[in-house]
Amino acid sequence: MKCDETDLRKPPKVANPGSGRSAQAVMRLRCQQCAVRIGSLCGALPNEVLQELSRVALRRRVRAGQLVSGGHQRAKVFAVIVSGVVKIVNAKPDGRQQIVGLQFPSDFVGAQSIGKAELSTEAATDLDLCWFSGPDFTALLRDNTVIQQALLARVVGDLDAAREWMFVLGRKSAQERVASLLLMVARRSAEAGLTGKLTMPLSRTEMADYLCLRLETVSRQIAQLQSRSIIATEGRRLFTVLDMEALVHASECSPE
Amino acid sequence: MKCDETDLRKPPKVANPGSGRSAQAVMRLRCQQCAVRIGSLCGALPNEVLQELSRVALRRRVRAGQLVSGGHQRAKVFAVIVSGVVKIVNAKPDGRQQIVGLQFPSDFVGAQSIGKAELSTEAATDLDLCWFSGPDFTALLRDNTVIQQALLARVVGDLDAAREWMFVLGRKSAQERVASLLLMVARRSAEAGLTGKLTMPLSRTEMADYLCLRLETVSRQIAQLQSRSIIATEGRRLFTVLDMEALVHASECSPE
DNA sequence: CGGCGTGTTGATCGGTTTCAAGGAAGGTGG
DNA sequence: CCACCTTCCTTGAAACCGATCAACACGCCG
């Protein structure tokens, strides 16, 4: 397996929260009626802390393909995803790159060390973020043990998810990997209340980057799942799961 | 790639801290003169907190192959590794298993969720642990923001390491993987002050479980690194790095 | 000694990558 | 509206790498 050199891509434009605020629809957010509060960092917080949170939380929209953090900007980013999908990208200096994680609505963005790891976070789709400035979030963390504990729990959860994904990359066949990804997106969509057709947040190239396959292989496996009548596709990003049981079987994932 | 069924292994015996304490050399530990204090969780703590820590810290030895936590015992484990290597094992119900992480001296054990993930931690070598009971550690965490922050930083570090390893599993050839593992052990040994010959804490089977290769492949790659005069071996677990630069090159890791 | 667990070496097979070409979708300008 | 482009995706054929099956070497203990 000689490593594939994904072309050096032009670096995505940086979405800078400091400039053009009005244009970017930055505004106060009332946390109490937030769509993703349950299940997110903020879910565990009592109302008085939530009041405090409301004061420093900003709503921000980011377009698909834009950089959320990482790259050459040093400022650390802290945000809860309200809608959309974020990909965490590990880009090697030689141009090889890999998607090492996906974050869905209610997930937290900003738990990467700013150290030597070449991680950056990019918007896979258009995003709606609940955003905290570095100093604000640090202060919040310092003053509220509850938030600290919630953050720790979330990072431990991410760690578990990463280790689960290591199993996918190390031990599963191409077919099982593609099925696992479809299943994961299906389950996260279901959590968000969406049933029926599901929208794949990634392009074929991105799917390949995430599954550590070539995009040709991804394409072939999707075709095969279709020919087995396990899924159906419309266009490039719309999928329908025809036989959930068979998909679970094909993914070798636990039935949940 | 049809998945390999590693034989269902007889479950390792559980090292139970609650019984036979005297036989297991559980004793009070004076943290101030601890060999791994620098670089570990406790490194950042001021002396008065350290005093408090000393009161609840227990020293415990665990033999290679024994279970440290997980499996059927529900008690959560919190410990700093003083010497030895711990492997974090993801064992599937069907018998397939994978080593998803290694923890070295000064690393922390106990940051796995107790949730659905089938993770267990086992002693890869004989261990010397600095051990905290669940209630003690929880109380410690509740009262000391410094420890909370240190723990969070450590888990974030583990997350980064896991994501780095995902790159190894997804994108590297067998040769590069074996070289990466050797380099990792070499670097961690160097950190611990050991230079010259290095002791591989894993058997060939375990190396294969960690690298997601078959043990035959691991064996062949080691043979090839030897024939290229990059490493030399004595017996099965002793390695000498003859040409560090070539090893780094073969591993495709960053030169550090 | 013979049995057993572990590690090495050899030969073959199969899945994924690789290389190469063709096709569908979306945009632009005439 | 259609030719033309670019981008993204699909399909085909061949090469390659690691898995698999199989035999053997080594250390260890009874």
Coordinates of C-alpha atoms (C1' of nucleotides) in Angstrom, one line a residue:
Chain A
M1 CA 0.0 0.0 0.0
K2 CA 1.9 3.0 -1.2
C3 CA 0.3 6.0 0.2
D4 CA -1.9 8.1 -2.0
E5 CA -0.9 11.7 -2.5
T6 CA -4.1 13.6 -2.4
D7 CA -3.3 16.7 -4.4
L8 CA -2.2 19.7 -2.4
R9 CA -5.3 21.6 -2.1
K10 CA -5.7 25.2 -2.1
P11 CA -6.1 26.0 1.6
P12 CA -9.7 26.7 2.4
K13 CA -10.5 30.3 3.2
V14 CA -10.5 31.1 6.9
A15 CA -13.8 32.2 8.4
N16 CA -12.7 35.1 10.6
P17 CA -15.2 35.9 13.4
G18 CA -13.5 39.2 14.1
S19 CA -14.3 41.0 10.9
G20 CA -17.6 41.6 9.2
R21 CA -19.7 40.4 12.1
S22 CA -22.9 41.8 10.8
A23 CA -22.5 40.1 7.5
Q24 CA -21.9 36.8 9.3
A25 CA -25.1 36.9 11.3
V26 CA -23.4 36.9 14.6
M27 CA -26.0 37.4 17.3
R28 CA -27.0 36.8 20.8
L29 CA -28.4 33.4 21.4
R30 CA -31.0 32.4 24.0
C31 CA -29.7 29.1 25.2
Q32 CA -32.9 28.0 26.9
Q33 CA -34.6 27.4 23.6
C34 CA -31.6 26.0 21.8
A35 CA -32.4 23.0 19.5
V36 CA -29.3 21.0 20.5
R37 CA -29.2 21.9 24.2
I38 CA -30.2 18.4 25.2
G39 CA -27.3 16.1 24.5
S40 CA -24.8 18.9 24.2
L41 CA -22.3 20.3 26.6
C42 CA -24.9 22.8 27.8
G43 CA -27.5 20.1 28.5
A44 CA -26.3 19.4 32.0
L45 CA -26.1 23.0 33.1
P46 CA -28.5 24.6 35.6
N47 CA -30.5 27.6 34.5
E48 CA -28.3 30.2 36.3
V49 CA -25.2 29.0 34.5
L50 CA -27.1 29.0 31.3
Q51 CA -27.9 32.7 31.8
E52 CA -24.2 33.4 32.1
L53 CA -23.6 31.3 29.0
S54 CA -26.1 33.3 27.0
R55 CA -24.2 36.4 27.6
V56 CA -21.0 35.1 25.9
A57 CA -22.4 32.7 23.3
L58 CA -22.5 33.9 19.7
R59 CA -24.2 32.4 16.8
R60 CA -22.2 32.0 13.7
R61 CA -22.7 30.6 10.3
V62 CA -19.9 29.0 8.3
R63 CA -20.1 27.9 4.7
A64 CA -19.2 24.4 3.5
G65 CA -15.4 24.1 2.8
Q66 CA -14.3 26.9 5.1
L67 CA -11.8 26.4 7.8
V68 CA -13.2 26.6 11.3
S69 CA -9.8 26.4 13.1
G70 CA -6.3 25.2 12.6
G71 CA -4.0 25.9 9.7
H72 CA -2.0 29.1 10.4
Q73 CA -4.4 30.8 12.7
R74 CA -3.4 30.4 16.2
A75 CA -6.7 31.3 18.0
K76 CA -8.3 28.4 19.6
V77 CA -11.9 27.8 18.8
F78 CA -14.7 26.6 21.1
A79 CA -18.1 25.9 19.7
V80 CA -21.1 23.6 19.9
I81 CA -22.5 22.6 16.5
V82 CA -26.1 23.6 16.1
S83 CA -26.5 22.2 12.6
G84 CA -24.2 20.9 9.9
V85 CA -21.2 18.5 10.0
V86 CA -17.6 19.3 10.9
K87 CA -14.6 17.2 9.7
I88 CA -11.4 17.0 11.7
V89 CA -8.6 16.8 9.3
N90 CA -5.1 15.5 9.9
A91 CA -3.0 17.0 7.0
K92 CA 0.6 15.9 6.6
P93 CA 3.1 18.4 5.3
D94 CA 3.7 16.2 2.3
G95 CA 0.1 16.6 1.2
R96 CA -1.3 13.3 2.4
Q97 CA -4.4 13.9 4.4
Q98 CA -6.9 12.0 6.4
I99 CA -10.2 12.8 8.1
V100 CA -9.9 11.6 11.6
G101 CA -13.3 12.5 12.9
L102 CA -16.7 13.9 12.2
Q103 CA -18.7 16.1 14.5
F104 CA -22.4 16.3 14.3
P105 CA -25.0 18.7 15.7
S106 CA -24.8 18.9 19.6
D107 CA -21.1 17.8 19.4
F108 CA -18.4 20.1 20.6
V109 CA -15.6 21.5 18.5
G110 CA -12.3 22.7 20.1
A111 CA -10.9 19.8 22.0
Q112 CA -7.8 19.4 19.9
S113 CA -4.5 20.1 21.4
I114 CA -2.9 23.1 19.7
G115 CA 0.4 21.2 19.9
K116 CA 2.4 19.5 17.2
A117 CA -0.5 17.6 15.8
E118 CA -1.4 19.0 12.4
L119 CA -5.1 19.0 13.0
S120 CA -7.6 21.4 11.6
T121 CA -11.3 21.5 11.6
E122 CA -13.3 22.3 8.5
A123 CA -16.9 22.7 7.6
A124 CA -18.1 19.6 5.7
T125 CA -21.4 21.3 5.1
D126 CA -22.8 24.7 5.9
L127 CA -22.7 25.2 9.6
D128 CA -24.6 26.8 12.4
L129 CA -22.3 27.2 15.4
C130 CA -22.8 28.3 18.9
W131 CA -19.5 30.0 19.4
F132 CA -17.3 31.1 22.3
S133 CA -14.3 33.3 22.2
G134 CA -11.1 31.8 23.7
P135 CA -11.0 34.0 26.8
D136 CA -14.7 33.7 27.4
F137 CA -14.6 29.9 27.3
T138 CA -11.5 29.7 29.4
A139 CA -13.2 31.8 32.1
L140 CA -16.3 29.8 31.9
L141 CA -14.3 26.7 32.4
R142 CA -12.4 28.1 35.3
D143 CA -15.5 29.2 37.2
N144 CA -17.8 26.2 36.5
T145 CA -17.0 22.8 37.7
V146 CA -20.1 21.4 35.9
I147 CA -18.9 22.6 32.6
Q148 CA -15.4 21.2 33.2
Q149 CA -16.9 17.8 34.0
A150 CA -19.2 17.9 31.0
L151 CA -16.3 18.8 28.7
L152 CA -14.1 16.0 30.2
A153 CA -16.9 13.5 29.6
R154 CA -17.3 14.7 26.0
V155 CA -13.6 14.4 25.3
V156 CA -13.5 10.9 26.8
G157 CA -16.5 10.1 24.5
D158 CA -14.5 11.4 21.5
L159 CA -11.6 9.3 22.6
D160 CA -13.8 6.2 22.7
A161 CA -15.2 7.1 19.3
A162 CA -11.7 7.5 17.9
R163 CA -10.7 4.1 19.2
E164 CA -13.9 2.5 17.8
W165 CA -13.0 4.0 14.5
M166 CA -9.5 2.6 14.7
F167 CA -11.2 -0.8 14.6
V168 CA -13.0 0.2 11.4
L169 CA -9.7 1.3 9.7
G170 CA -7.6 -1.6 10.9
R171 CA -9.9 -4.6 10.7
K172 CA -12.8 -4.0 8.3
S173 CA -13.0 -4.6 4.6
A174 CA -13.9 -1.9 2.2
Q175 CA -17.5 -3.1 2.1
E176 CA -17.8 -3.0 5.8
R177 CA -16.2 0.4 6.1
V178 CA -18.6 2.0 3.6
A179 CA -21.5 0.3 5.4
S180 CA -20.2 1.5 8.8
L181 CA -20.1 5.1 7.6
L182 CA -23.6 5.0 6.1
L183 CA -24.8 3.4 9.3
M184 CA -23.1 6.1 11.4
V185 CA -24.6 8.9 9.4
A186 CA -28.0 7.2 9.5
R187 CA -27.9 6.9 13.3
R188 CA -26.8 10.5 13.9
S189 CA -29.5 11.7 11.5
A190 CA -32.0 9.6 13.4
E191 CA -30.9 11.2 16.6
A192 CA -31.5 14.6 15.1
G193 CA -35.0 13.5 14.3
L194 CA -34.4 13.0 10.6
T195 CA -35.8 9.7 9.2
G196 CA -36.2 8.4 5.7
K197 CA -33.7 9.6 3.1
L198 CA -30.4 10.6 4.5
T199 CA -27.9 13.2 3.2
M200 CA -24.3 12.2 3.2
P201 CA -22.3 15.2 4.4
L202 CA -19.2 14.1 2.6
S203 CA -18.1 13.9 -1.1
R204 CA -16.8 10.6 -2.4
T205 CA -13.2 12.0 -2.0
E206 CA -13.9 12.9 1.6
M207 CA -15.5 9.6 2.3
A208 CA -12.4 7.9 0.9
D209 CA -10.2 10.2 3.1
Y210 CA -12.3 9.2 6.2
L211 CA -12.4 5.5 5.4
C212 CA -8.8 5.3 4.2
L213 CA -9.8 3.9 0.8
R214 CA -9.4 5.2 -2.7
L215 CA -12.5 7.0 -4.0
E216 CA -12.8 4.4 -6.8
T217 CA -13.1 1.7 -4.1
V218 CA -15.8 3.7 -2.3
S219 CA -17.7 4.1 -5.5
R220 CA -17.5 0.4 -6.2
Q221 CA -18.7 -0.6 -2.8
I222 CA -21.7 1.8 -2.9
A223 CA -22.6 0.3 -6.3
Q224 CA -22.4 -3.2 -4.8
L225 CA -24.6 -2.2 -1.8
Q226 CA -27.1 -0.9 -4.3
S227 CA -27.0 -4.1 -6.4
R228 CA -27.7 -6.0 -3.2
S229 CA -30.7 -3.8 -2.6
I230 CA -29.5 -2.8 0.7
I231 CA -29.4 0.9 -0.2
A232 CA -30.7 3.2 -2.9
T233 CA -29.2 6.4 -4.1
E234 CA -30.6 9.6 -5.7
G235 CA -28.0 11.9 -7.1
R236 CA -24.7 11.9 -5.3
R237 CA -25.5 12.6 -1.7
L238 CA -29.0 11.3 -1.1
F239 CA -29.2 7.7 0.3
T240 CA -32.1 5.6 1.3
V241 CA -31.6 2.6 3.5
L242 CA -33.8 -0.2 2.1
D243 CA -32.8 -3.0 4.4
M244 CA -31.4 -1.7 7.7
E245 CA -30.8 -5.2 9.1
A246 CA -28.7 -6.1 6.1
L247 CA -26.8 -2.9 6.4
V248 CA -26.0 -3.6 10.0
H249 CA -24.9 -7.0 9.0
A250 CA -22.7 -5.7 6.1
S251 CA -21.1 -3.1 8.5
E252 CA -20.3 -5.7 11.2
C253 CA -21.3 -3.1 13.7
S254 CA -23.2 -3.9 16.8
P255 CA -27.0 -3.9 16.2
E256 CA -27.4 -1.1 18.8
Chain B
M1 CA -9.7 -8.5 3.7
K2 CA -11.8 -11.0 5.6
C3 CA -11.3 -10.2 9.2
D4 CA -9.0 -12.5 11.1
E5 CA -10.5 -14.3 14.0
T6 CA -7.9 -14.2 16.8
D7 CA -8.7 -17.2 18.9
L8 CA -11.0 -16.6 21.8
R9 CA -8.4 -16.3 24.5
K10 CA -8.9 -17.4 28.0
P11 CA -9.8 -14.2 29.9
P12 CA -6.8 -12.9 31.8
K13 CA -7.1 -13.2 35.5
V14 CA -8.3 -10.2 37.3
A15 CA -6.0 -8.5 39.7
N16 CA -8.3 -7.6 42.5
P17 CA -7.1 -4.8 44.7
G18 CA -9.7 -5.5 47.4
S19 CA -8.4 -8.9 48.4
G20 CA -5.0 -10.0 49.5
R21 CA -3.5 -6.6 49.9
S22 CA -0.5 -7.5 51.8
A23 CA 0.5 -10.1 49.2
Q24 CA 0.2 -7.6 46.5
A25 CA 2.6 -5.1 48.0
V26 CA 0.1 -2.3 48.4
M27 CA 1.6 0.5 50.4
R28 CA 1.8 4.1 51.0
L29 CA 3.8 6.1 48.5
R30 CA 5.6 9.3 49.1
C31 CA 4.8 11.3 46.0
Q32 CA 7.6 13.9 46.4
Q33 CA 10.2 11.3 45.4
C34 CA 8.2 9.6 42.8
A35 CA 10.2 8.6 39.7
V36 CA 7.5 9.6 37.2
R37 CA 6.2 12.7 38.9
I38 CA 7.6 15.0 36.3
G39 CA 5.6 14.5 33.2
S40 CA 2.7 12.8 34.9
L41 CA -0.6 14.1 36.1
C42 CA 1.0 14.9 39.5
G43 CA 3.7 16.9 37.9
A44 CA 1.8 20.2 37.9
L45 CA 0.6 19.9 41.5
P46 CA 1.8 22.2 44.3
N47 CA 3.2 20.5 47.3
E48 CA 0.2 20.9 49.5
V49 CA -2.0 19.0 47.0
L50 CA 0.7 16.4 46.8
Q51 CA 0.5 15.9 50.5
E52 CA -3.2 15.2 50.1
L53 CA -2.4 12.9 47.2
S54 CA 0.1 10.9 49.2
R55 CA -2.6 10.0 51.7
V56 CA -4.8 8.3 49.2
A57 CA -2.2 7.0 46.7
L58 CA -1.5 3.3 46.9
R59 CA 1.4 1.4 45.2
R60 CA 0.4 -1.7 43.4
R61 CA 2.2 -4.3 41.3
V62 CA 0.5 -6.2 38.5
R63 CA 1.9 -9.1 36.6
A64 CA 2.1 -9.2 32.9
G65 CA -1.1 -10.5 31.2
Q66 CA -3.4 -9.6 34.1
L67 CA -6.4 -7.5 33.6
V68 CA -6.1 -4.0 35.1
S69 CA -9.7 -3.0 34.5
G70 CA -12.7 -3.8 32.2
G71 CA -14.1 -7.2 31.5
H72 CA -16.8 -8.0 34.0
Q73 CA -15.6 -6.0 36.9
R74 CA -17.5 -2.8 37.2
A75 CA -15.1 -0.8 39.4
K76 CA -13.4 2.0 37.6
V77 CA -9.7 2.2 37.9
F78 CA -7.5 5.3 38.2
A79 CA -3.8 5.0 38.2
V80 CA -0.5 6.5 37.1
I81 CA 1.9 4.1 35.6
V82 CA 5.2 4.1 37.5
S83 CA 6.9 1.4 35.4
G84 CA 5.8 -1.1 32.8
V85 CA 3.4 -0.9 29.8
V86 CA -0.4 -1.1 29.7
K87 CA -2.3 -2.1 26.6
I88 CA -5.8 -0.9 26.0
V89 CA -7.7 -3.6 24.3
N90 CA -10.9 -3.4 22.2
A91 CA -12.3 -6.9 22.3
K92 CA -15.3 -7.7 20.1
P93 CA -17.9 -10.2 21.3
D94 CA -17.0 -12.4 18.3
G95 CA -13.4 -12.8 19.4
R96 CA -11.7 -10.3 17.2
Q97 CA -9.6 -8.0 19.1
Q98 CA -7.4 -5.0 18.6
I99 CA -5.0 -3.1 20.8
V100 CA -6.1 0.5 20.5
G101 CA -3.5 2.2 22.7
L102 CA -0.4 1.7 24.8
Q103 CA 0.3 3.6 28.0
F104 CA 3.9 4.0 29.2
P105 CA 5.4 5.1 32.5
S106 CA 4.0 8.5 33.7
D107 CA 0.8 8.0 31.6
F108 CA -2.6 7.8 33.2
V109 CA -4.9 4.8 33.1
G110 CA -8.6 5.2 33.7
A111 CA -9.8 7.6 31.1
Q112 CA -12.1 5.2 29.3
S113 CA -15.8 5.6 29.4
I114 CA -17.4 2.8 31.2
G115 CA -20.1 2.9 28.6
K116 CA -20.9 0.5 25.8
A117 CA -17.3 0.4 24.4
E118 CA -15.8 -3.0 25.1
L119 CA -12.5 -1.6 26.3
S120 CA -10.3 -3.3 28.8
T121 CA -6.8 -2.5 30.0
E122 CA -4.3 -5.2 30.5
A123 CA -0.7 -5.3 31.7
A124 CA 1.5 -5.9 28.7
T125 CA 4.5 -6.2 31.1
D126 CA 4.8 -6.4 34.8
L127 CA 3.5 -3.1 36.2
D128 CA 4.1 -0.7 39.0
L129 CA 1.1 1.4 39.5
C130 CA 0.3 4.4 41.6
W131 CA -3.3 3.6 42.3
F132 CA -6.4 5.5 43.5
S133 CA -9.7 4.1 44.6
G134 CA -12.7 5.3 42.7
P135 CA -14.2 7.4 45.5
D136 CA -10.8 8.9 46.5
F137 CA -10.0 9.9 42.9
T138 CA -13.5 11.4 42.3
A139 CA -13.2 13.4 45.5
L140 CA -9.7 14.6 44.5
L141 CA -11.1 15.7 41.2
R142 CA -14.0 17.5 42.7
D143 CA -11.8 19.5 45.1
N144 CA -8.8 20.3 42.9
T145 CA -9.3 22.3 39.7
V146 CA -5.6 21.8 38.9
I147 CA -6.0 18.1 38.8
Q148 CA -9.1 18.4 36.6
Q149 CA -7.2 20.6 34.2
A150 CA -4.3 18.2 34.1
L151 CA -6.6 15.3 33.5
L152 CA -8.4 17.1 30.7
A153 CA -5.1 18.0 29.1
R154 CA -4.0 14.4 29.3
V155 CA -7.1 13.0 27.8
V156 CA -6.9 15.5 25.0
G157 CA -3.3 14.3 24.5
D158 CA -4.6 10.7 24.3
L159 CA -7.1 11.8 21.8
D160 CA -4.5 13.4 19.6
A161 CA -2.3 10.2 19.9
A162 CA -5.3 8.1 18.9
R163 CA -5.9 10.2 15.9
E164 CA -2.2 10.1 15.0
W165 CA -2.4 6.3 15.2
M166 CA -5.4 6.3 12.9
F167 CA -3.1 7.6 10.3
V168 CA -0.7 4.8 10.9
L169 CA -3.4 2.2 10.5
G170 CA -5.1 3.8 7.6
R171 CA -2.4 5.1 5.4
K172 CA 0.9 3.3 6.2
S173 CA 2.4 0.2 4.7
A174 CA 3.3 -2.8 6.8
Q175 CA 7.0 -1.7 6.8
E176 CA 6.1 1.8 7.9
R177 CA 3.9 0.5 10.6
V178 CA 6.5 -1.8 12.2
A179 CA 9.0 1.0 12.0
S180 CA 6.6 3.4 13.6
L181 CA 6.0 1.1 16.5
L182 CA 9.7 0.6 17.0
L183 CA 10.3 4.3 16.9
M184 CA 7.5 5.0 19.3
V185 CA 8.9 2.5 21.8
A186 CA 12.4 3.9 21.3
R187 CA 11.2 7.4 22.0
R188 CA 9.2 6.5 25.1
S189 CA 12.2 4.5 26.4
A190 CA 14.5 7.5 25.7
E191 CA 12.1 9.7 27.7
A192 CA 12.4 7.3 30.6
G193 CA 16.1 7.6 30.4
L194 CA 16.8 4.3 28.7
T195 CA 19.1 4.4 25.8
G196 CA 20.9 1.7 23.8
K197 CA 19.0 -1.6 23.5
L198 CA 15.3 -1.4 23.8
T199 CA 12.8 -3.9 25.1
M200 CA 9.7 -4.4 23.1
P201 CA 6.8 -4.7 25.6
L202 CA 4.7 -6.7 23.2
S203 CA 4.8 -10.2 21.7
R204 CA 4.7 -10.6 18.0
T205 CA 1.0 -11.4 18.2
E206 CA 0.4 -8.3 20.2
M207 CA 2.4 -6.2 17.8
A208 CA 0.2 -7.5 15.0
D209 CA -3.0 -6.7 17.1
Y210 CA -1.7 -3.2 17.6
L211 CA -0.5 -2.6 14.0
C212 CA -3.5 -4.4 12.4
L213 CA -1.3 -6.9 10.6
R214 CA -0.9 -10.6 10.7
L215 CA 2.0 -11.8 12.9
E216 CA 3.6 -13.3 9.8
T217 CA 3.8 -9.9 8.2
V218 CA 5.2 -8.3 11.3
S219 CA 7.9 -11.0 11.4
R220 CA 8.8 -10.5 7.8
Q221 CA 9.0 -6.7 8.2
I222 CA 11.3 -7.1 11.2
A223 CA 13.5 -9.4 9.2
Q224 CA 13.6 -6.9 6.4
L225 CA 14.5 -4.0 8.6
Q226 CA 17.3 -6.3 9.9
S227 CA 18.6 -7.1 6.5
R228 CA 18.7 -3.4 5.7
S229 CA 20.9 -3.0 8.8
I230 CA 18.5 -0.5 10.3
I231 CA 17.9 -2.6 13.4
A232 CA 19.4 -5.6 15.1
T233 CA 17.6 -8.1 17.3
E234 CA 18.7 -10.4 20.2
G235 CA 16.1 -12.9 21.2
R236 CA 12.5 -12.0 20.6
R237 CA 12.1 -8.8 22.5
L238 CA 15.5 -7.0 22.5
F239 CA 16.0 -4.5 19.7
T240 CA 18.9 -2.2 18.8
V241 CA 18.4 0.7 16.5
L242 CA 21.5 0.8 14.3
D243 CA 20.5 3.7 12.0
M244 CA 18.0 6.0 13.6
E245 CA 17.8 8.3 10.6
A246 CA 16.9 5.3 8.4
L247 CA 14.3 4.1 10.9
V248 CA 12.6 7.5 11.0
H249 CA 12.7 7.5 7.2
A250 CA 11.2 4.0 7.0
S251 CA 8.5 4.9 9.5
E252 CA 7.5 8.1 7.6
C253 CA 7.1 9.7 11.0
S254 CA 8.1 13.3 11.6
P255 CA 11.8 13.6 12.6
E256 CA 10.7 15.0 16.0
Chain C
dC1 C1' 12.7 -37.4 24.6
dG2 C1' 8.1 -35.5 22.8
dG3 C1' 4.7 -32.0 23.3
dC4 C1' 3.4 -27.2 23.3
dG5 C1' 3.5 -22.3 22.6
dT6 C1' 5.7 -18.9 19.9
dG7 C1' 8.2 -17.2 16.0
dT8 C1' 10.1 -17.7 11.2
dT9 C1' 10.0 -18.7 6.3
dG10 C1' 7.8 -20.1 1.8
dA11 C1' 4.1 -20.3 -1.8
dT12 C1' -0.3 -18.9 -3.3
dC13 C1' -4.5 -16.3 -3.4
dG14 C1' -7.5 -12.3 -3.2
dG15 C1' -8.9 -7.5 -2.3
dT16 C1' -7.5 -3.0 -2.9
dT17 C1' -4.8 0.2 -5.3
dT18 C1' -3.3 2.0 -9.4
dC19 C1' -3.7 3.5 -14.0
dA20 C1' -6.7 4.8 -17.6
dA21 C1' -10.8 6.1 -19.9
dG22 C1' -15.5 7.4 -20.0
dG23 C1' -19.9 9.6 -18.1
dA24 C1' -23.1 12.7 -15.4
dA25 C1' -24.0 17.2 -13.3
dG26 C1' -23.5 22.1 -13.1
dG27 C1' -21.9 26.5 -14.8
dT28 C1' -20.7 30.0 -18.5
dG29 C1' -20.9 32.3 -22.7
dG30 C1' -22.3 32.3 -27.3
Chain D
dC1 C1' -30.9 26.4 -26.3
dC2 C1' -26.7 24.2 -27.2
dA3 C1' -21.6 23.7 -27.3
dC4 C1' -18.0 23.7 -24.1
dC5 C1' -15.9 23.5 -19.8
dT6 C1' -14.8 21.9 -15.1
dT7 C1' -15.6 19.0 -11.4
dC8 C1' -17.1 15.0 -9.5
dC9 C1' -18.1 10.4 -10.1
dT10 C1' -18.2 5.7 -12.3
dT11 C1' -16.3 1.7 -14.6
dG12 C1' -12.7 -1.4 -16.5
dA13 C1' -8.1 -4.0 -16.5
dA14 C1' -3.8 -5.0 -14.4
dA15 C1' -0.3 -4.8 -10.7
dC16 C1' 0.8 -5.2 -6.0
dC17 C1' 0.7 -5.9 -1.2
dG18 C1' -0.7 -8.3 2.7
dA19 C1' -3.5 -12.3 4.1
dT20 C1' -3.8 -17.1 4.1
dC21 C1' -2.4 -21.8 4.3
dA22 C1' 1.4 -24.7 5.4
dA23 C1' 5.8 -26.3 7.0
dC24 C1' 9.4 -25.8 10.0
dA25 C1' 12.7 -23.8 13.8
dC26 C1' 13.3 -22.6 18.6
dG27 C1' 12.8 -22.4 23.6
dC28 C1' 10.6 -24.4 27.5
dC29 C1' 8.7 -27.7 30.7
dG30 C1' 7.0 -32.1 32.0

